[in-house]
Short mmCIF file of C-alpha atoms in Angstrom, two decimals:
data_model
loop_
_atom_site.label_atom_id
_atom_site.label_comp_id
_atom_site.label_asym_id
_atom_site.label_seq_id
_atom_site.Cartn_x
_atom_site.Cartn_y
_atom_site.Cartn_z
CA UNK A 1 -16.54 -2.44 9.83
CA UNK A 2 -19.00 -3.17 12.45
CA UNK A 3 -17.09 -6.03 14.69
CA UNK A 4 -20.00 -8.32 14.17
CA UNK A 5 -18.57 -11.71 14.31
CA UNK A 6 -20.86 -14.22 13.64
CA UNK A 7 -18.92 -17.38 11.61
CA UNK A 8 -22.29 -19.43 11.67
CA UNK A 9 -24.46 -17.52 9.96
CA UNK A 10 -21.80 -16.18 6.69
CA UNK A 11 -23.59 -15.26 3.66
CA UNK A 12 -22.36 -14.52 0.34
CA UNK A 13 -22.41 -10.90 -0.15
CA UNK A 14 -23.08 -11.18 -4.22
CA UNK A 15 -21.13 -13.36 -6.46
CA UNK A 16 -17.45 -14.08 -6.27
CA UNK A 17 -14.71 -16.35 -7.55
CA UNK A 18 -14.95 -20.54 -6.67
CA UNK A 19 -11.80 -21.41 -4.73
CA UNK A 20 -10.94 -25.01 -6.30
CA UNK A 21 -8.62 -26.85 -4.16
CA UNK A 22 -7.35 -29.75 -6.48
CA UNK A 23 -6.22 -33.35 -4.69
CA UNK A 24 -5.95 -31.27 -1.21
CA UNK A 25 -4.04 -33.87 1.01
CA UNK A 26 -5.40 -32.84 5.03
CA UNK A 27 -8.50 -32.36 5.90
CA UNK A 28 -7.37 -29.32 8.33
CA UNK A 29 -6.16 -27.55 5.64
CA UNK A 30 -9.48 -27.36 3.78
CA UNK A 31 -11.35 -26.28 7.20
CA UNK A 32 -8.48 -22.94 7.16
CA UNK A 33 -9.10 -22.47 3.61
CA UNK A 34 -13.04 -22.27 4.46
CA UNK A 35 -11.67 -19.87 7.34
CA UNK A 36 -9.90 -17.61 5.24
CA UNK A 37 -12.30 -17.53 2.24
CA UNK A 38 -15.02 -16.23 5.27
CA UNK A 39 -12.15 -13.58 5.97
CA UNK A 40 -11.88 -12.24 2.81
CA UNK A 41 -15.63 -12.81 2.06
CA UNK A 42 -15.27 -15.80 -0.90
CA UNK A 43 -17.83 -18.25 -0.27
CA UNK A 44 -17.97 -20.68 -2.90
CA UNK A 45 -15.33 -24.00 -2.94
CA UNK A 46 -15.00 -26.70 -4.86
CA UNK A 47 -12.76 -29.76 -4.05
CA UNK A 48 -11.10 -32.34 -6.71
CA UNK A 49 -10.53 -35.33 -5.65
CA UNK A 50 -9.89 -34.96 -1.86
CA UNK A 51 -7.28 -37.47 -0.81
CA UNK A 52 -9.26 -38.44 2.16
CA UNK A 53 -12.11 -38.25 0.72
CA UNK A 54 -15.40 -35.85 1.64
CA UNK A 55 -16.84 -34.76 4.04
CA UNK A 56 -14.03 -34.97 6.86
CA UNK A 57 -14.69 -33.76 10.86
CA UNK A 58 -11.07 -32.44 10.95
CA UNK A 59 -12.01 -30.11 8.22
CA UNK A 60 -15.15 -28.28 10.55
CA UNK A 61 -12.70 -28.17 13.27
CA UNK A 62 -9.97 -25.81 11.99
CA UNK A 63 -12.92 -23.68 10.27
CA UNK A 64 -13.73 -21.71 13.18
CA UNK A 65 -17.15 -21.55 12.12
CA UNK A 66 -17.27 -21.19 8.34
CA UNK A 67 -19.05 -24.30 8.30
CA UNK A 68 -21.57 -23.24 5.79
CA UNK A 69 -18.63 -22.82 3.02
CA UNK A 70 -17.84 -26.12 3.98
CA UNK A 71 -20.95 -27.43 4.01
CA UNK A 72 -21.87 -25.78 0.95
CA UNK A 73 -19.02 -27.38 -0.76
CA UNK A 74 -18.83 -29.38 -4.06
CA UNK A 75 -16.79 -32.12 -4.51
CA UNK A 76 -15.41 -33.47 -8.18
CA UNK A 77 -13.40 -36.02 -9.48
CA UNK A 78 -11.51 -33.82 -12.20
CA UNK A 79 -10.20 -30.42 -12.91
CA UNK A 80 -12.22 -30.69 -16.27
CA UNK A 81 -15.60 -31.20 -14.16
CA UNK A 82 -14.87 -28.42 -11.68
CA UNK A 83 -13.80 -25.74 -13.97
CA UNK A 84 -16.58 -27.04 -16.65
CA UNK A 85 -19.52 -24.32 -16.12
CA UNK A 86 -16.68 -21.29 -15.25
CA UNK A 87 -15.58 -18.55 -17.82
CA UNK A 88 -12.42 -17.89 -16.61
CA UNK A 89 -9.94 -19.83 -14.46
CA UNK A 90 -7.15 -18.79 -12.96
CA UNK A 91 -4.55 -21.23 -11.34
CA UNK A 92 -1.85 -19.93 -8.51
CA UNK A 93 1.50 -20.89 -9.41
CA UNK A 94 4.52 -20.44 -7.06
CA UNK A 95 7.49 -20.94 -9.16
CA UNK A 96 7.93 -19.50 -12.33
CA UNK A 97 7.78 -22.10 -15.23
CA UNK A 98 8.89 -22.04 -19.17
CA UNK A 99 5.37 -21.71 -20.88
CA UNK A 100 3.79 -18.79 -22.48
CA UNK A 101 1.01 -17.49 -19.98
CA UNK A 102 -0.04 -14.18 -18.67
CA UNK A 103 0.86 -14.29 -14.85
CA UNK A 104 -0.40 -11.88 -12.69
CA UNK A 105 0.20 -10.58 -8.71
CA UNK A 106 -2.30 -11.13 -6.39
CA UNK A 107 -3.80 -7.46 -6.62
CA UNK A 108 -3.60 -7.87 -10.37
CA UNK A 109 -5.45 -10.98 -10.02
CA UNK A 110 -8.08 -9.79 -7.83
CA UNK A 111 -8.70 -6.73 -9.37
CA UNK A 112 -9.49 -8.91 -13.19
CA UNK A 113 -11.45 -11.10 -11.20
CA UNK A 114 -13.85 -8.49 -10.37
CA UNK A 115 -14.17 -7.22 -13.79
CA UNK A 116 -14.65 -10.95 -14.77
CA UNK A 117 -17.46 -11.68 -11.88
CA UNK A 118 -19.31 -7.81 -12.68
CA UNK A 119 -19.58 -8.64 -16.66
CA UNK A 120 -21.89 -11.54 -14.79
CA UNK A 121 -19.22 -14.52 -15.68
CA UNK A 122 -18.30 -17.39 -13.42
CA UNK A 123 -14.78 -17.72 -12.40
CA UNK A 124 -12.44 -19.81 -10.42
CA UNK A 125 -8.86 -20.15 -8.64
CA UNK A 126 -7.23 -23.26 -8.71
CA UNK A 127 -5.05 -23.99 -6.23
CA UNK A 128 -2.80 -27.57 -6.05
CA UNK A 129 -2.13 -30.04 -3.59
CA UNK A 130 0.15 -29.45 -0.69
CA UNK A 131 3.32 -30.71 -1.84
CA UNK A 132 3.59 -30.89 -5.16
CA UNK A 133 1.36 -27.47 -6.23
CA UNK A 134 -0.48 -27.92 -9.38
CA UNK A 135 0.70 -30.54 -12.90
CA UNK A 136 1.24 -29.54 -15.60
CA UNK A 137 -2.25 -30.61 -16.96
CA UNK A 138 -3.87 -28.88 -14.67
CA UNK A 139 -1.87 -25.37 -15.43
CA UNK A 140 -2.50 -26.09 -18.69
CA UNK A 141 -6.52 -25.29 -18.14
CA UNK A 142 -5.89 -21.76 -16.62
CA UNK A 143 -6.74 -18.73 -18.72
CA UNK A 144 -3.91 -17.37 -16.55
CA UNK A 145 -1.75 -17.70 -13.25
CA UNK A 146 -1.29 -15.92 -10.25
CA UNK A 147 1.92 -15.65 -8.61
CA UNK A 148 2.75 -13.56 -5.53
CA UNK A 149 5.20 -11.33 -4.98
CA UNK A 150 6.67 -12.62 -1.96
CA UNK A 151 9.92 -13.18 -0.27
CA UNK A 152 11.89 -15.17 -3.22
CA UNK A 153 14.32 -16.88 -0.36
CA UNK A 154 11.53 -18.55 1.03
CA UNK A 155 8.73 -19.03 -0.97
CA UNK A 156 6.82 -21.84 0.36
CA UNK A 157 3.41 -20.94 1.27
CA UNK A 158 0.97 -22.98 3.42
CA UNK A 159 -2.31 -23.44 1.33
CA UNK A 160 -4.69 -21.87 3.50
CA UNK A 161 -2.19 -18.96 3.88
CA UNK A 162 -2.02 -18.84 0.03
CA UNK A 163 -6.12 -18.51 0.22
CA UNK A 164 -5.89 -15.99 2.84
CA UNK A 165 -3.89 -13.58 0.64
CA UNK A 166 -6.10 -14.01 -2.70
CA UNK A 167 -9.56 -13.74 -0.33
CA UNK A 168 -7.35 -10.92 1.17
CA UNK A 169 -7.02 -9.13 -1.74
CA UNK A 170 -10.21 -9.69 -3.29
CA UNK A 171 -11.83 -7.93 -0.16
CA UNK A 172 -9.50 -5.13 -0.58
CA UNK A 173 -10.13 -3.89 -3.97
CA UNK A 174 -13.38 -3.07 -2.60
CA UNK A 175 -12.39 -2.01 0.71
CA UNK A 176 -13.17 2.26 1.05
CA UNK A 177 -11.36 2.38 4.92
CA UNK A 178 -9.20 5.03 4.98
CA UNK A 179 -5.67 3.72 5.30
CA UNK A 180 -5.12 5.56 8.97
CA UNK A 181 -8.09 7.39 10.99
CA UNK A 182 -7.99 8.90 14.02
CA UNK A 183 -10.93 7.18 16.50
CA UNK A 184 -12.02 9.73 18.96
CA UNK A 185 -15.95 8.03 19.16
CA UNK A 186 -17.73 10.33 21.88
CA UNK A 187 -15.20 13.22 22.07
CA UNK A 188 -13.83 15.26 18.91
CA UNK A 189 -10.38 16.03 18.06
CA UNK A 190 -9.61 19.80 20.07
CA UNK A 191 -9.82 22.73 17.78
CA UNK A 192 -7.35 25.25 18.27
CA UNK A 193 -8.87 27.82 20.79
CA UNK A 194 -9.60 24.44 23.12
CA UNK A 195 -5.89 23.99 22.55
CA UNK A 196 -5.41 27.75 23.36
CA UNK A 197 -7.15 27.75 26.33
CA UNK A 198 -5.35 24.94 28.06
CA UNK A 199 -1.91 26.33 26.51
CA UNK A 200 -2.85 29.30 28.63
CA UNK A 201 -3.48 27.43 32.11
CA UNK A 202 -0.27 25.65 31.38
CA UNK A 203 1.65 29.15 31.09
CA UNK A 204 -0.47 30.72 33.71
CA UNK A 205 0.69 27.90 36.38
CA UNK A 206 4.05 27.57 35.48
CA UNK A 207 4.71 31.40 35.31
CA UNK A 208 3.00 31.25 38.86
CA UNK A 209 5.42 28.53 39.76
CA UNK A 210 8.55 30.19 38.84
CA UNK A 211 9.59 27.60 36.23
CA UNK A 212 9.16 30.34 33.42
CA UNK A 213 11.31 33.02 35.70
CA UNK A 214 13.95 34.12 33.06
CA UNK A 215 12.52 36.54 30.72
CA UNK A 216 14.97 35.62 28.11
CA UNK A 217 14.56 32.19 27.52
CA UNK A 218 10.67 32.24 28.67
CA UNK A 219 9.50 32.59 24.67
CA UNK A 220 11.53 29.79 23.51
CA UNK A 221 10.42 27.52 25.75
CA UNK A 222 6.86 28.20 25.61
CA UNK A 223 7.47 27.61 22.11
CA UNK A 224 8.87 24.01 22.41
CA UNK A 225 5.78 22.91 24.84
CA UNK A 226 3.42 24.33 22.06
CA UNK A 227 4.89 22.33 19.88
CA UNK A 228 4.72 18.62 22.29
CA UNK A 229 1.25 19.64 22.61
CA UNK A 230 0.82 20.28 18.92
CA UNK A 231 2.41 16.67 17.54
CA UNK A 232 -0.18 15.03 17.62
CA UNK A 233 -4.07 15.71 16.97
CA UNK A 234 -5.75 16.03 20.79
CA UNK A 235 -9.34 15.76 21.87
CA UNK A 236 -11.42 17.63 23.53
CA UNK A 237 -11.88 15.00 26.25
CA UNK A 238 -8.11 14.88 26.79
CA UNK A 239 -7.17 18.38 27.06
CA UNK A 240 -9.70 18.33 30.43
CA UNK A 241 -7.98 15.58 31.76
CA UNK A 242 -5.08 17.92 31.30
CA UNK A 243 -6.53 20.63 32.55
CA UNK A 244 -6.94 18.61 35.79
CA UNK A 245 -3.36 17.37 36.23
CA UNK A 246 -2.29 20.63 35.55
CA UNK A 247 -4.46 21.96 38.53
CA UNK A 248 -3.59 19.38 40.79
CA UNK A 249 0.15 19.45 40.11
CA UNK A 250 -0.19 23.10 40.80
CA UNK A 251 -2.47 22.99 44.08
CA UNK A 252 0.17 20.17 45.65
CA UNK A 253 2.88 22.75 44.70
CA UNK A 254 1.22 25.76 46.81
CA UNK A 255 0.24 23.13 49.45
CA UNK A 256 4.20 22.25 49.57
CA UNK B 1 11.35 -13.48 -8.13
CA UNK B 2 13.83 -16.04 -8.80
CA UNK B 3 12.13 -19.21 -7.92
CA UNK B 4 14.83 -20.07 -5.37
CA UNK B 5 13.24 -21.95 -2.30
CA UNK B 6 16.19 -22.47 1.07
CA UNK B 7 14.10 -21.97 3.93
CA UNK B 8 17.02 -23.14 5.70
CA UNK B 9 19.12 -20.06 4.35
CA UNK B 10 16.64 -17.55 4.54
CA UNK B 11 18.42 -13.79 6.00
CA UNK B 12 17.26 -10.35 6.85
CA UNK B 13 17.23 -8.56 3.93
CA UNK B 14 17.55 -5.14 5.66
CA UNK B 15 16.25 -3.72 8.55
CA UNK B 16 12.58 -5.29 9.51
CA UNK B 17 9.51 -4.47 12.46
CA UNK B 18 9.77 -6.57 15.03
CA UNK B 19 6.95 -8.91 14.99
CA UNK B 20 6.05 -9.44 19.30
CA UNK B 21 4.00 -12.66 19.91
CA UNK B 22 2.02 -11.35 23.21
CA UNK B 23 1.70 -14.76 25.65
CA UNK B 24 0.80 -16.90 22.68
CA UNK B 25 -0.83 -20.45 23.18
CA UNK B 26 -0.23 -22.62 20.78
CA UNK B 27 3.50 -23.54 19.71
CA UNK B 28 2.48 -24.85 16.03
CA UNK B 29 1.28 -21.22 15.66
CA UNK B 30 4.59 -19.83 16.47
CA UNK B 31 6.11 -21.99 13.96
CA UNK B 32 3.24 -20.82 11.20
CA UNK B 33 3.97 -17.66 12.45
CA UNK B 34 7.61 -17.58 11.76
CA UNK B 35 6.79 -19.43 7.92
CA UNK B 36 4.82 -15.81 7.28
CA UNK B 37 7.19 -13.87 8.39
CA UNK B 38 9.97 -15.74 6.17
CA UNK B 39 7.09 -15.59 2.93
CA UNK B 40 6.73 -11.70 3.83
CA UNK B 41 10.83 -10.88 4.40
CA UNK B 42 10.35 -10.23 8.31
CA UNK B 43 12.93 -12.00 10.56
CA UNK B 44 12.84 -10.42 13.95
CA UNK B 45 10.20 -12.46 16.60
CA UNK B 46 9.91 -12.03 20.21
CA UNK B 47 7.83 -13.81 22.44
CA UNK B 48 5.93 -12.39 25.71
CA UNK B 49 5.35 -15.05 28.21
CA UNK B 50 4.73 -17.78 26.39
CA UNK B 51 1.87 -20.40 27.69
CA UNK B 52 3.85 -23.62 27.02
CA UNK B 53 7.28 -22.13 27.57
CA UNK B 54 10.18 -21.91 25.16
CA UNK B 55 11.37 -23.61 22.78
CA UNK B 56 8.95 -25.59 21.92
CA UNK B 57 9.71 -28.36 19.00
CA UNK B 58 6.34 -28.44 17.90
CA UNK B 59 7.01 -24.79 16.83
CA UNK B 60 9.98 -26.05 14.36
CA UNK B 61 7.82 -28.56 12.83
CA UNK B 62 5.43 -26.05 11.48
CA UNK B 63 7.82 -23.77 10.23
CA UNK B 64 8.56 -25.45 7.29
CA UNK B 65 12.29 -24.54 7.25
CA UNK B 66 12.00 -21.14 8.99
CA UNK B 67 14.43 -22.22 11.77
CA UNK B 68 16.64 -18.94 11.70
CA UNK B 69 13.64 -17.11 12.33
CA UNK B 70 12.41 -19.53 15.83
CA UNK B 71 16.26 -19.74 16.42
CA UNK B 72 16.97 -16.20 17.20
CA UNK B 73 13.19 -15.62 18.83
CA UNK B 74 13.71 -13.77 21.69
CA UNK B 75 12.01 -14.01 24.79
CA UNK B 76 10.18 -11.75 27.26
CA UNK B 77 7.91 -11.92 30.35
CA UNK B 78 6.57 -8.25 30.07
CA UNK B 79 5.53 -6.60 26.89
CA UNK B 80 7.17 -3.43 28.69
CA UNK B 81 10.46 -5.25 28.55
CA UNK B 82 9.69 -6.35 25.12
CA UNK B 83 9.23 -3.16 23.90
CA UNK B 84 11.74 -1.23 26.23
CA UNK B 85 13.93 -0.60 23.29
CA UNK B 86 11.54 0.38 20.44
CA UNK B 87 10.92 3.64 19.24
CA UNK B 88 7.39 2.67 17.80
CA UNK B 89 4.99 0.20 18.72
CA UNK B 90 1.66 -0.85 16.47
CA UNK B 91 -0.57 -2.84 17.91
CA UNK B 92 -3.22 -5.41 15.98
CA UNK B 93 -7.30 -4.78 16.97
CA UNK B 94 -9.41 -7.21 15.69
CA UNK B 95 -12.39 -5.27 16.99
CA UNK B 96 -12.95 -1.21 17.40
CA UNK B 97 -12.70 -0.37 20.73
CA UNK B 98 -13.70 2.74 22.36
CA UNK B 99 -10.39 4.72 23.28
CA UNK B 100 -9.11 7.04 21.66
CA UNK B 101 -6.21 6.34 18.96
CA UNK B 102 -5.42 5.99 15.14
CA UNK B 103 -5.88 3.37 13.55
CA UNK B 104 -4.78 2.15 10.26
CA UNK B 105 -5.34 -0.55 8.15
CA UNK B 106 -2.93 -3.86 7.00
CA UNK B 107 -1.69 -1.03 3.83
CA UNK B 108 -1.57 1.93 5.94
CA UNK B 109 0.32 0.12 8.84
CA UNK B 110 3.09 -1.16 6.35
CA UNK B 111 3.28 2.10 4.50
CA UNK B 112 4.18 3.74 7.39
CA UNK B 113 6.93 1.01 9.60
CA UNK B 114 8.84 1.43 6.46
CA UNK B 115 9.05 5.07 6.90
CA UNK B 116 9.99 4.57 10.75
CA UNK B 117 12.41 1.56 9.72
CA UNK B 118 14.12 4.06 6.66
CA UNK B 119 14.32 6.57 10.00
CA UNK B 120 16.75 4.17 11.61
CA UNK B 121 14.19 3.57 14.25
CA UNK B 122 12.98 0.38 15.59
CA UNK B 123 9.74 -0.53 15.45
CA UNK B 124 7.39 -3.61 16.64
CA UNK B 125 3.93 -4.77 16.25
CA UNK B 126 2.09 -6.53 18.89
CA UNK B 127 -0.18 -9.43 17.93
CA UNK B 128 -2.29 -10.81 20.94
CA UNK B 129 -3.12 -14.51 22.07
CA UNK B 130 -5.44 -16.88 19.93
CA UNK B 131 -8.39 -16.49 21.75
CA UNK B 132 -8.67 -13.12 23.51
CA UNK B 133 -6.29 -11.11 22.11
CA UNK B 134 -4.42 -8.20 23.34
CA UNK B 135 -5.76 -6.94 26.76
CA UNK B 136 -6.24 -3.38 27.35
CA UNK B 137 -2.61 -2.81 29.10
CA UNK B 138 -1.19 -4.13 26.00
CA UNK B 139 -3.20 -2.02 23.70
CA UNK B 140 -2.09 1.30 25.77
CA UNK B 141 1.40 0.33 25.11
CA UNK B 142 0.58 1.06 21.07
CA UNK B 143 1.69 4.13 19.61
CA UNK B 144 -1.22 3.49 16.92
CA UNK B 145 -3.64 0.01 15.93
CA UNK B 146 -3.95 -1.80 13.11
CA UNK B 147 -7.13 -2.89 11.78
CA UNK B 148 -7.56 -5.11 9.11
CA UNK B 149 -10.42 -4.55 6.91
CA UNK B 150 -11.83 -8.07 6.10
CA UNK B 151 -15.40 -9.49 5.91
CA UNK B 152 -17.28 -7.69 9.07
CA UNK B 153 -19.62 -10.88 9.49
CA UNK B 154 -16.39 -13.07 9.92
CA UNK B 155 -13.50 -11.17 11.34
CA UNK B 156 -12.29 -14.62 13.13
CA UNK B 157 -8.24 -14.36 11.76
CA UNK B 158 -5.90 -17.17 12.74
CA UNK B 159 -2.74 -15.71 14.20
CA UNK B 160 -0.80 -17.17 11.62
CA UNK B 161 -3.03 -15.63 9.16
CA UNK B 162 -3.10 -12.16 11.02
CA UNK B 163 0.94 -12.28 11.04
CA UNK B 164 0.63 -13.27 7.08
CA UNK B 165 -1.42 -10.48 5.92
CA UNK B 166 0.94 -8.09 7.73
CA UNK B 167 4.14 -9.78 6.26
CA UNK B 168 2.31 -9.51 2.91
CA UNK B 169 1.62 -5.91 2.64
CA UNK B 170 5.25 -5.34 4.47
CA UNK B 171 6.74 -7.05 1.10
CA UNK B 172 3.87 -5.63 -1.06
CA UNK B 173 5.12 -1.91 -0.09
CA UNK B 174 8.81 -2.49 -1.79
CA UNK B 175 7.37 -4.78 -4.45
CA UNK B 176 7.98 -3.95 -7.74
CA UNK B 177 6.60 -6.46 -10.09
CA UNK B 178 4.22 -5.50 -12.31
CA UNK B 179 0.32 -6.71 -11.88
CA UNK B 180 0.30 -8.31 -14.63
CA UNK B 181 3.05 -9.65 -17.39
CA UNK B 182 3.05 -12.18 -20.04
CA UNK B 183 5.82 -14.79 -19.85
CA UNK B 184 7.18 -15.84 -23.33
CA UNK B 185 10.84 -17.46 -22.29
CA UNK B 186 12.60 -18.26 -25.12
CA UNK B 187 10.18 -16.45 -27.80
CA UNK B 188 8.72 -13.48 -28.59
CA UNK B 189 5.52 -11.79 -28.60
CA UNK B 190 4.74 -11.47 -32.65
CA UNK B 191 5.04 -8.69 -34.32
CA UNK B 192 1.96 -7.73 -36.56
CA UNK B 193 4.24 -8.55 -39.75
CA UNK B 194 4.45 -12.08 -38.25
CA UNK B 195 0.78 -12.68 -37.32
CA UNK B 196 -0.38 -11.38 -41.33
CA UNK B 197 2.18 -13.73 -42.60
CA UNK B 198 0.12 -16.82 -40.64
CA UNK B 199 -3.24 -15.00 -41.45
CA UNK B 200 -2.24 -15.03 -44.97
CA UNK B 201 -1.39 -18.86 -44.61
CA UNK B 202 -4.24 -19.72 -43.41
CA UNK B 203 -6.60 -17.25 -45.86
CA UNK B 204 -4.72 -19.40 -49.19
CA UNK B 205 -5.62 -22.51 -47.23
CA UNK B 206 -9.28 -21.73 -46.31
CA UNK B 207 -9.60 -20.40 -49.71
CA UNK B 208 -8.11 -23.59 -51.68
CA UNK B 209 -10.92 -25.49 -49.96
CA UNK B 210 -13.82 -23.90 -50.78
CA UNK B 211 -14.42 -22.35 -47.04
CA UNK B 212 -14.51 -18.95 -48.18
CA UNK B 213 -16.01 -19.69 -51.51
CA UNK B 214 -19.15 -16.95 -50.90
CA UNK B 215 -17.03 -13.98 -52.11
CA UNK B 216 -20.10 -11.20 -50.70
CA UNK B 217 -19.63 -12.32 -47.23
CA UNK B 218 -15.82 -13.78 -47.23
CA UNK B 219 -14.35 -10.23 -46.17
CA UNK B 220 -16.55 -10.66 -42.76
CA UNK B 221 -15.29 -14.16 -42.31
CA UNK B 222 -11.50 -12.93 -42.69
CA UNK B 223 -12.30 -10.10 -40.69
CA UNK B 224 -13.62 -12.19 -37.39
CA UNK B 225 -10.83 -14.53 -38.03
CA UNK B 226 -8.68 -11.34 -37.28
CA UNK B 227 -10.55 -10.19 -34.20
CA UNK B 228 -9.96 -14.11 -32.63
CA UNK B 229 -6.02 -14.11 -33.45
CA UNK B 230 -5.63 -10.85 -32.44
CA UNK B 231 -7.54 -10.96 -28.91
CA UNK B 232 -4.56 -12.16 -26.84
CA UNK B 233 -0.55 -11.72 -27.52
CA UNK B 234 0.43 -14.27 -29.66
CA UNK B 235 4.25 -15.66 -29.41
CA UNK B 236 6.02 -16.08 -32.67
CA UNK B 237 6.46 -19.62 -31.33
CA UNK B 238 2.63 -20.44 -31.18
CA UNK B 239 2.47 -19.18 -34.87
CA UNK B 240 4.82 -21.64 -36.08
CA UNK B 241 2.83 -24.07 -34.28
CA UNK B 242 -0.74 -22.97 -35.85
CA UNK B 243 1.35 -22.84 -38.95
CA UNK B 244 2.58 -26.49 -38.59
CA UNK B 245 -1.45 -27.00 -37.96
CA UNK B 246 -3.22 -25.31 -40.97
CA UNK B 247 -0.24 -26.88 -43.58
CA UNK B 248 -1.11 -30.11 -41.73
CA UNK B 249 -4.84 -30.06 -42.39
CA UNK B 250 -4.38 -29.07 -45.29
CA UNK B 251 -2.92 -31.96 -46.55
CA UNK B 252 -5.18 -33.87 -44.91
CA UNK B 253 -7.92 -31.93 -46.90
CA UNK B 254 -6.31 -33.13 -49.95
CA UNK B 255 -5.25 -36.49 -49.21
CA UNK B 256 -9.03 -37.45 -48.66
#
């Protein structure tokens, strides 16, 4: 991840799933869907039947700068026509309903749609109007549907959130970042005689100090600050800065 | 997942993070804020100095029946005193930064508050204001950061969405359902017994008229009639039905 952040100038990065927003009701909403796909690096949307009709200034305006998925976008006046040139099509579907369909997670979902798109076949997502979610008719034309696990007290999703978590996925199933790194960027992580070394100063100045006077208990306690100073992995660059509050501390002591 | 949908009702489900709201802008994003959180089973929201102050009703309106959640927000002017009683503290970084600390992604983040959380401890995660984000007195606050890995080109997250993904992979971590299932309700998946008693059907139809009347290449023909009926599961139900179809055409066949 390089922090680049330049909405304006997206690109696809190689071919992905068509998000397919049927009868979307606000214009907003499409401009956060655009938003989201960027995220999660889908680039390609399709929108049936747009109750306001297409193109709408709202829609650049919660974007953020995806405007080029908007821009890019291609509008239809039926689920038939949008899905008509796509292999596969998948449909989200929040509730569960009595027909006989595979259903998939998210992650399941985005992990077949990659084996769809690499095979070098088109697929899409449908996704259903605000309110009402997706007919019947429409479900019907889905190879199979998506439903997240989520919170099953309070399962309504906003539609560009619902985006978000498929274009979410979809860029994780790729993703190779560890799940937890350690950034030190100039310095490196101490190794053991750096450690050593400042354990020592630490001992030296406190024996000087008096703080390690009884014999007895001295081990033990030297023990317990090894192990502070050992929780957690420690750089190079921050065991001088120790170094120099332990030599101040320790001059204002004799100065005292 | 049961389908059930009382926003109204929704209730901590067991000890959550905290999710901290540093001097936020925008009160609709509060309320979006607290809809995620519902979605992702997080309940506890605080808010740092927020611009417009508190409450706001704008907030409720985009909730979309998350009102426990807004209701019981609790507010701060200092992130010290909104952390003062946690034992851990993530923080979200949109962009690498150069200090050193670990960082973990959306997964890794989640993996590890429920292991704090199963502790008994309490733990919080810091998301910063729209535009900026958190400053750098907030980030020192952060026992570790949280990195999503998304789209490098177009790393521009609503907080809403940020908040989402977080709840997400917070529910993800305790989610059992399996990637992918096939719903059947009130039937069955077919046994193979049941599928070669339709095959059968349909081979003494096809053969009555004269569709498999080349004998040297009919066992092909039956054979890539197999390979179609078998790709997918097929539900007892949906044999009756291509039962009811064959029988149908059949007569049809005749009648004409």
């Amino acid at each position: 991840m390089t922090g680049r952040d330049k909405g304006a100038d997206i690109a696809p990065l190689g071919p992905s799933p068509i998000i397919i927003l049927v009868r979307p009701q606000l214009a907003e909403n499409i401009g956060s869907v655009a938003r989201a796909m960027g995220n999660g690096g889908l680039f390609h949307l399709r929108l049936v039947a747009p109750r306001d009709g297409w193109p709408q200034q709202r829609a650049w305006r919660s974007a953020s700068g995806a405007d080029r998925i908007l821009e890019e976008a291609e509008v239809f006046e039926t689920v038939d026509e949008a899905i008509a040139d796509l292999h596969h099509v998948m449909a989200t579907c929040p509730r569960p309903r009595h027909i006989i369909k595979s259903v998939m997670t998210a992650r399941g979902g985005a992990c077949e749609l990659h084996s769809i798109i690499n095979r070098g076949l088109k697929a899409g997502i449908l996704f259903g109007p605000e309110r009402s979610g997706l007919d019947n008719e429409d479900m019907a034309r889905a190879d199979s549907w998506i439903r997240y696990p989520l919170n099953p007290d309070f399962m309504s999703l906003n539609l560009s959130q619902a985006v978000m978590i498929m274009a979410y996925e979809w860029w994780m199933q790729n993703e190779m970042t560890p799940i937890k790194t350690f950034v030190t960027n100039e310095t490196h992580v101490a190794t053991k005689g750096e450690l050593e070394n400042f354990m020592a100063h630490l001992i030296r100045e406190l024996d000087k100090s008096g703080f390690l006077r009884n014999e007895q208990k001295k081990p033990g306690m030297v023990r317990n600050l090894r192990h502070f100073f050992q929780r957690g992995e420690v750089t190079e660059q921050e065991l001088r800065t120790l170094h120099g509050v332990v030599a101040e501390l320790a001059k204002m002591g004799q100065s005292s």
